[in-house]
Amino acid sequence: MKRFLFTFFIFSFAFQLSSQRISKQQQEKLASALSLVSRYYVDSIQENKVIESAIVGMLESLDPHSKYLSAKTVKGFNENFSGGFVGIGVQFQIVKDTITVVRTMTGTPAEKVGVLPNDKFIQIEDTLVAGVGIQYSDITKKLRGKKGTPVNVKIKRGRQKELIDFRIIRDKIPLNSVDASYMVTDKIGYIRIDLFGAKTHQEFINALQKL
């Protein structure tokens, strides 16, 4: 039954590719590779893991901003956007297998201790996290925890040779979309949306009504 499902996936995947600008030869190459792994690998395989790894590899070959998010990861993002979480307050991307800070959220523990955009996480507690194929879900598990508990990280900053040690105390990270709102002139209002989440629309309406 498993072999049938795996073969069905290959057929379905190839069918979907046929409508895109991918040559028949390249489609057959991919389908053949998946089929050979399924048939001849020395041990049993986790089909879902193999397929997801293939998708990750495809997207990583494009550019640093193309990423595959598993259902588990998306679920975590959706939970975050619904209200908040306990953590350190950084937005990050994995660039060349390294956790790179995109920004620190205003008023959060990470901002307070001095974490900056483009800082690179090398170690979290005693675990090396750079160059080891770490996933988004693994990072969030390490950075989050109970409110008031510490997390120790080592960060590489720019061209500095020495790593920077940070001890960051986890706290509740509210996900407020509207960061600022005020009247610039009598006729011009300014509303700054910091991030998008489940409550963005209502926060914007509330801010607009208060201008």
PDB file of C-alpha atoms in Angstrom:
ATOM      1  CA  MET A   1       0.000   0.000   0.000  1.00  0.00           C
ATOM      2  CA  LYS A   2       2.836   2.402   0.869  1.00  0.00           C
ATOM      3  CA  ARG A   3       4.564   1.674  -2.449  1.00  0.00           C
ATOM      4  CA  PHE A   4       1.309   2.443  -4.261  1.00  0.00           C
ATOM      5  CA  LEU A   5       0.914   5.765  -2.462  1.00  0.00           C
ATOM      6  CA  PHE A   6       4.502   6.723  -3.212  1.00  0.00           C
ATOM      7  CA  THR A   7       4.130   5.847  -6.888  1.00  0.00           C
ATOM      8  CA  PHE A   8       0.854   7.780  -7.012  1.00  0.00           C
ATOM      9  CA  PHE A   9       2.643  10.835  -5.613  1.00  0.00           C
ATOM     10  CA  ILE A  10       5.311  10.601  -8.310  1.00  0.00           C
ATOM     11  CA  PHE A  11       2.658  10.351 -11.024  1.00  0.00           C
ATOM     12  CA  SER A  12       0.637  13.248  -9.581  1.00  0.00           C
ATOM     13  CA  PHE A  13       3.736  15.390  -9.119  1.00  0.00           C
ATOM     14  CA  ALA A  14       4.869  14.754 -12.693  1.00  0.00           C
ATOM     15  CA  PHE A  15       1.378  15.581 -13.951  1.00  0.00           C
ATOM     16  CA  GLN A  16       1.433  18.912 -12.120  1.00  0.00           C
ATOM     17  CA  LEU A  17       4.871  19.725 -13.488  1.00  0.00           C
ATOM     18  CA  SER A  18       3.706  19.066 -17.031  1.00  0.00           C
ATOM     19  CA  SER A  19       1.608  22.213 -16.970  1.00  0.00           C
ATOM     20  CA  GLN A  20       4.662  24.288 -16.002  1.00  0.00           C
ATOM     21  CA  ARG A  21       7.721  25.283 -18.019  1.00  0.00           C
ATOM     22  CA  ILE A  22       9.738  22.208 -17.104  1.00  0.00           C
ATOM     23  CA  SER A  23      10.953  19.909 -19.847  1.00  0.00           C
ATOM     24  CA  LYS A  24       9.735  16.339 -20.035  1.00  0.00           C
ATOM     25  CA  GLN A  25      13.309  15.145 -19.599  1.00  0.00           C
ATOM     26  CA  GLN A  26      13.669  16.990 -16.285  1.00  0.00           C
ATOM     27  CA  GLN A  27      10.303  15.715 -15.077  1.00  0.00           C
ATOM     28  CA  GLU A  28      11.347  12.160 -15.847  1.00  0.00           C
ATOM     29  CA  LYS A  29      14.662  12.654 -14.060  1.00  0.00           C
ATOM     30  CA  LEU A  30      12.918  13.706 -10.850  1.00  0.00           C
ATOM     31  CA  ALA A  31      10.314  10.953 -11.038  1.00  0.00           C
ATOM     32  CA  SER A  32      13.039   8.389 -11.747  1.00  0.00           C
ATOM     33  CA  ALA A  33      15.093   9.492  -8.740  1.00  0.00           C
ATOM     34  CA  LEU A  34      12.117   9.197  -6.410  1.00  0.00           C
ATOM     35  CA  SER A  35      11.210   5.802  -7.831  1.00  0.00           C
ATOM     36  CA  LEU A  36      14.759   4.449  -7.474  1.00  0.00           C
ATOM     37  CA  VAL A  37      14.975   5.579  -3.860  1.00  0.00           C
ATOM     38  CA  SER A  38      11.645   3.935  -3.106  1.00  0.00           C
ATOM     39  CA  ARG A  39      12.621   0.631  -4.739  1.00  0.00           C
ATOM     40  CA  TYR A  40      16.287   0.133  -4.014  1.00  0.00           C
ATOM     41  CA  TYR A  41      17.278   1.998  -0.865  1.00  0.00           C
ATOM     42  CA  VAL A  42      18.864  -0.490   1.536  1.00  0.00           C
ATOM     43  CA  ASP A  43      16.449   0.296   4.363  1.00  0.00           C
ATOM     44  CA  SER A  44      12.835   1.351   4.673  1.00  0.00           C
ATOM     45  CA  ILE A  45      12.233   5.038   4.082  1.00  0.00           C
ATOM     46  CA  GLN A  46       9.886   7.632   5.510  1.00  0.00           C
ATOM     47  CA  GLU A  47       8.198   8.698   2.307  1.00  0.00           C
ATOM     48  CA  ASN A  48       6.865  11.992   3.637  1.00  0.00           C
ATOM     49  CA  LYS A  49      10.313  12.945   4.948  1.00  0.00           C
ATOM     50  CA  VAL A  50      11.948  12.133   1.595  1.00  0.00           C
ATOM     51  CA  ILE A  51       9.394  14.192  -0.328  1.00  0.00           C
ATOM     52  CA  GLU A  52       9.604  17.173   2.019  1.00  0.00           C
ATOM     53  CA  SER A  53      13.414  17.080   1.886  1.00  0.00           C
ATOM     54  CA  ALA A  54      13.225  17.128  -1.916  1.00  0.00           C
ATOM     55  CA  ILE A  55      10.966  20.184  -1.806  1.00  0.00           C
ATOM     56  CA  VAL A  56      13.310  21.934   0.647  1.00  0.00           C
ATOM     57  CA  GLY A  57      16.240  21.238  -1.666  1.00  0.00           C
ATOM     58  CA  MET A  58      14.409  22.617  -4.693  1.00  0.00           C
ATOM     59  CA  LEU A  59      13.580  25.894  -2.996  1.00  0.00           C
ATOM     60  CA  GLU A  60      17.042  26.308  -1.463  1.00  0.00           C
ATOM     61  CA  SER A  61      18.493  26.229  -4.982  1.00  0.00           C
ATOM     62  CA  LEU A  62      16.530  29.378  -5.899  1.00  0.00           C
ATOM     63  CA  ASP A  63      17.382  32.223  -3.528  1.00  0.00           C
ATOM     64  CA  PRO A  64      17.738  32.825   0.248  1.00  0.00           C
ATOM     65  CA  HIS A  65      14.128  33.999   0.538  1.00  0.00           C
ATOM     66  CA  SER A  66      12.417  30.951  -0.992  1.00  0.00           C
ATOM     67  CA  LYS A  67      11.566  28.554   1.818  1.00  0.00           C
ATOM     68  CA  TYR A  68       9.325  25.560   2.332  1.00  0.00           C
ATOM     69  CA  LEU A  69       7.245  25.612   5.495  1.00  0.00           C
ATOM     70  CA  SER A  70       5.872  22.335   6.769  1.00  0.00           C
ATOM     71  CA  ALA A  71       2.310  22.056   8.041  1.00  0.00           C
ATOM     72  CA  LYS A  72       3.673  21.990  11.600  1.00  0.00           C
ATOM     73  CA  THR A  73       5.621  25.204  11.070  1.00  0.00           C
ATOM     74  CA  VAL A  74       2.660  26.970   9.464  1.00  0.00           C
ATOM     75  CA  LYS A  75       0.485  25.945  12.404  1.00  0.00           C
ATOM     76  CA  GLY A  76       2.985  27.569  14.750  1.00  0.00           C
ATOM     77  CA  PHE A  77       3.013  30.773  12.706  1.00  0.00           C
ATOM     78  CA  ASN A  78      -0.778  30.895  12.733  1.00  0.00           C
ATOM     79  CA  GLU A  79      -0.829  30.466  16.495  1.00  0.00           C
ATOM     80  CA  ASN A  80       1.662  33.326  16.858  1.00  0.00           C
ATOM     81  CA  PHE A  81      -0.315  35.670  14.624  1.00  0.00           C
ATOM     82  CA  SER A  82      -3.409  35.051  16.708  1.00  0.00           C
ATOM     83  CA  GLY A  83      -2.104  36.829  19.775  1.00  0.00           C
ATOM     84  CA  GLY A  84       1.495  36.321  20.863  1.00  0.00           C
ATOM     85  CA  PHE A  85       3.944  33.966  22.498  1.00  0.00           C
ATOM     86  CA  VAL A  86       6.693  33.774  25.117  1.00  0.00           C
ATOM     87  CA  GLY A  87      10.143  34.223  23.614  1.00  0.00           C
ATOM     88  CA  ILE A  88      12.888  36.783  22.980  1.00  0.00           C
ATOM     89  CA  GLY A  89      11.293  38.891  20.215  1.00  0.00           C
ATOM     90  CA  VAL A  90      13.302  38.454  17.031  1.00  0.00           C
ATOM     91  CA  GLN A  91      12.215  37.894  13.464  1.00  0.00           C
ATOM     92  CA  PHE A  92      14.734  35.792  11.573  1.00  0.00           C
ATOM     93  CA  GLN A  93      15.491  33.958   8.363  1.00  0.00           C
ATOM     94  CA  ILE A  94      17.750  30.995   7.723  1.00  0.00           C
ATOM     95  CA  VAL A  95      20.294  32.271   5.196  1.00  0.00           C
ATOM     96  CA  LYS A  96      23.002  29.861   4.022  1.00  0.00           C
ATOM     97  CA  ASP A  97      22.206  27.533   6.914  1.00  0.00           C
ATOM     98  CA  THR A  98      22.631  30.332   9.464  1.00  0.00           C
ATOM     99  CA  ILE A  99      19.970  31.966  11.644  1.00  0.00           C
ATOM    100  CA  THR A 100      20.047  35.627  10.627  1.00  0.00           C
ATOM    101  CA  VAL A 101      18.117  38.318  12.508  1.00  0.00           C
ATOM    102  CA  VAL A 102      15.841  40.347  10.247  1.00  0.00           C
ATOM    103  CA  ARG A 103      14.683  42.657  13.013  1.00  0.00           C
ATOM    104  CA  THR A 104      14.104  42.843  16.739  1.00  0.00           C
ATOM    105  CA  MET A 105      10.586  43.674  17.822  1.00  0.00           C
ATOM    106  CA  THR A 106      10.085  46.922  19.714  1.00  0.00           C
ATOM    107  CA  GLY A 107      10.315  46.642  23.505  1.00  0.00           C
ATOM    108  CA  THR A 108      11.182  42.932  23.530  1.00  0.00           C
ATOM    109  CA  PRO A 109      13.954  41.175  25.501  1.00  0.00           C
ATOM    110  CA  ALA A 110      16.161  40.838  22.413  1.00  0.00           C
ATOM    111  CA  GLU A 111      15.989  44.556  21.691  1.00  0.00           C
ATOM    112  CA  LYS A 112      16.676  45.449  25.323  1.00  0.00           C
ATOM    113  CA  VAL A 113      19.926  43.456  25.496  1.00  0.00           C
ATOM    114  CA  GLY A 114      21.153  44.829  22.168  1.00  0.00           C
ATOM    115  CA  VAL A 115      20.511  42.177  19.514  1.00  0.00           C
ATOM    116  CA  LEU A 116      20.639  43.858  16.086  1.00  0.00           C
ATOM    117  CA  PRO A 117      19.428  43.138  12.551  1.00  0.00           C
ATOM    118  CA  ASN A 118      21.878  40.953  10.579  1.00  0.00           C
ATOM    119  CA  ASP A 119      23.249  39.386  13.762  1.00  0.00           C
ATOM    120  CA  LYS A 120      23.818  35.665  13.244  1.00  0.00           C
ATOM    121  CA  PHE A 121      23.018  33.049  15.872  1.00  0.00           C
ATOM    122  CA  ILE A 122      25.921  30.612  16.175  1.00  0.00           C
ATOM    123  CA  GLN A 123      25.023  28.855  19.405  1.00  0.00           C
ATOM    124  CA  ILE A 124      21.920  28.581  21.594  1.00  0.00           C
ATOM    125  CA  GLU A 125      22.752  27.297  25.071  1.00  0.00           C
ATOM    126  CA  ASP A 126      25.234  24.463  24.446  1.00  0.00           C
ATOM    127  CA  THR A 127      23.952  23.645  20.959  1.00  0.00           C
ATOM    128  CA  LEU A 128      25.672  24.729  17.744  1.00  0.00           C
ATOM    129  CA  VAL A 129      22.972  26.043  15.398  1.00  0.00           C
ATOM    130  CA  ALA A 130      24.979  27.360  12.430  1.00  0.00           C
ATOM    131  CA  GLY A 131      25.868  25.117   9.514  1.00  0.00           C
ATOM    132  CA  VAL A 132      24.069  22.077  10.886  1.00  0.00           C
ATOM    133  CA  GLY A 133      20.857  22.104   8.841  1.00  0.00           C
ATOM    134  CA  ILE A 134      18.659  23.392  11.649  1.00  0.00           C
ATOM    135  CA  GLN A 135      14.959  23.934  10.865  1.00  0.00           C
ATOM    136  CA  TYR A 136      12.599  26.774  11.817  1.00  0.00           C
ATOM    137  CA  SER A 137      10.686  24.546  14.227  1.00  0.00           C
ATOM    138  CA  ASP A 138      13.908  23.599  16.045  1.00  0.00           C
ATOM    139  CA  ILE A 139      14.887  27.240  16.460  1.00  0.00           C
ATOM    140  CA  THR A 140      11.555  28.314  17.901  1.00  0.00           C
ATOM    141  CA  LYS A 141      11.654  25.454  20.401  1.00  0.00           C
ATOM    142  CA  LYS A 142      15.054  26.606  21.643  1.00  0.00           C
ATOM    143  CA  LEU A 143      14.233  30.308  21.825  1.00  0.00           C
ATOM    144  CA  ARG A 144      10.831  29.950  23.426  1.00  0.00           C
ATOM    145  CA  GLY A 145       9.979  28.731  26.895  1.00  0.00           C
ATOM    146  CA  LYS A 146       8.452  29.850  30.153  1.00  0.00           C
ATOM    147  CA  LYS A 147       8.207  33.536  30.952  1.00  0.00           C
ATOM    148  CA  GLY A 148      11.126  34.702  33.092  1.00  0.00           C
ATOM    149  CA  THR A 149      13.508  31.908  32.101  1.00  0.00           C
ATOM    150  CA  PRO A 150      16.886  32.740  30.508  1.00  0.00           C
ATOM    151  CA  VAL A 151      18.295  31.634  27.180  1.00  0.00           C
ATOM    152  CA  ASN A 152      22.013  32.051  26.471  1.00  0.00           C
ATOM    153  CA  VAL A 153      23.101  32.698  22.897  1.00  0.00           C
ATOM    154  CA  LYS A 154      26.340  33.386  21.041  1.00  0.00           C
ATOM    155  CA  ILE A 155      26.060  35.782  18.123  1.00  0.00           C
ATOM    156  CA  LYS A 156      28.337  36.704  15.227  1.00  0.00           C
ATOM    157  CA  ARG A 157      28.140  40.376  14.340  1.00  0.00           C
ATOM    158  CA  GLY A 158      29.516  41.781  11.114  1.00  0.00           C
ATOM    159  CA  ARG A 159      33.280  41.403  10.801  1.00  0.00           C
ATOM    160  CA  GLN A 160      33.934  41.097  14.509  1.00  0.00           C
ATOM    161  CA  LYS A 161      36.140  38.073  15.172  1.00  0.00           C
ATOM    162  CA  GLU A 162      34.850  37.337  18.662  1.00  0.00           C
ATOM    163  CA  LEU A 163      31.352  36.010  19.264  1.00  0.00           C
ATOM    164  CA  ILE A 164      29.072  38.104  21.462  1.00  0.00           C
ATOM    165  CA  ASP A 165      27.409  36.428  24.447  1.00  0.00           C
ATOM    166  CA  PHE A 166      23.841  37.398  25.325  1.00  0.00           C
ATOM    167  CA  ARG A 167      21.744  36.218  28.244  1.00  0.00           C
ATOM    168  CA  ILE A 168      18.150  36.970  27.305  1.00  0.00           C
ATOM    169  CA  ILE A 169      15.205  36.613  29.682  1.00  0.00           C
ATOM    170  CA  ARG A 170      12.127  35.296  27.900  1.00  0.00           C
ATOM    171  CA  ASP A 171       8.947  37.344  28.128  1.00  0.00           C
ATOM    172  CA  LYS A 172       5.497  37.594  26.602  1.00  0.00           C
ATOM    173  CA  ILE A 173       5.824  38.885  23.047  1.00  0.00           C
ATOM    174  CA  PRO A 174       2.610  40.645  22.015  1.00  0.00           C
ATOM    175  CA  LEU A 175       1.998  40.739  18.295  1.00  0.00           C
ATOM    176  CA  ASN A 176       0.624  44.234  17.880  1.00  0.00           C
ATOM    177  CA  SER A 177       0.313  45.216  14.241  1.00  0.00           C
ATOM    178  CA  VAL A 178       0.028  48.984  14.659  1.00  0.00           C
ATOM    179  CA  ASP A 179       3.271  50.378  16.037  1.00  0.00           C
ATOM    180  CA  ALA A 180       2.423  54.092  15.833  1.00  0.00           C
ATOM    181  CA  SER A 181      -0.406  56.394  14.768  1.00  0.00           C
ATOM    182  CA  TYR A 182      -0.608  60.191  14.813  1.00  0.00           C
ATOM    183  CA  MET A 183      -1.542  63.272  12.778  1.00  0.00           C
ATOM    184  CA  VAL A 184       1.345  64.687  10.755  1.00  0.00           C
ATOM    185  CA  THR A 185      -0.670  67.771   9.776  1.00  0.00           C
ATOM    186  CA  ASP A 186      -4.295  68.768  10.114  1.00  0.00           C
ATOM    187  CA  LYS A 187      -5.092  66.730   6.986  1.00  0.00           C
ATOM    188  CA  ILE A 188      -2.456  63.975   6.950  1.00  0.00           C
ATOM    189  CA  GLY A 189      -2.489  61.038   9.329  1.00  0.00           C
ATOM    190  CA  TYR A 190       0.259  58.450   9.824  1.00  0.00           C
ATOM    191  CA  ILE A 191      -0.320  54.809  10.806  1.00  0.00           C
ATOM    192  CA  ARG A 192       2.649  52.464  10.958  1.00  0.00           C
ATOM    193  CA  ILE A 193       1.912  48.731  10.592  1.00  0.00           C
ATOM    194  CA  ASP A 194       4.785  46.783  12.102  1.00  0.00           C
ATOM    195  CA  LEU A 195       3.624  43.292  11.110  1.00  0.00           C
ATOM    196  CA  PHE A 196       0.567  41.497   9.828  1.00  0.00           C
ATOM    197  CA  GLY A 197      -1.501  39.118  11.907  1.00  0.00           C
ATOM    198  CA  ALA A 198      -5.035  38.029  12.660  1.00  0.00           C
ATOM    199  CA  LYS A 199      -5.876  41.357  14.359  1.00  0.00           C
ATOM    200  CA  THR A 200      -4.214  43.730  11.886  1.00  0.00           C
ATOM    201  CA  HIS A 201      -7.451  44.919  10.276  1.00  0.00           C
ATOM    202  CA  GLN A 202      -9.171  45.726  13.561  1.00  0.00           C
ATOM    203  CA  GLU A 203      -6.080  47.434  14.994  1.00  0.00           C
ATOM    204  CA  PHE A 204      -5.843  49.586  11.879  1.00  0.00           C
ATOM    205  CA  ILE A 205      -9.519  50.574  12.102  1.00  0.00           C
ATOM    206  CA  ASN A 206      -9.125  51.443  15.796  1.00  0.00           C
ATOM    207  CA  ALA A 207      -6.044  53.567  15.087  1.00  0.00           C
ATOM    208  CA  LEU A 208      -7.770  55.299  12.178  1.00  0.00           C
ATOM    209  CA  GLN A 209     -10.743  56.245  14.339  1.00  0.00           C
ATOM    210  CA  LYS A 210      -8.451  57.778  16.970  1.00  0.00           C
ATOM    211  CA  LEU A 211      -6.621  60.079  14.557  1.00  0.00           C
TER     212      LEU A 211
END
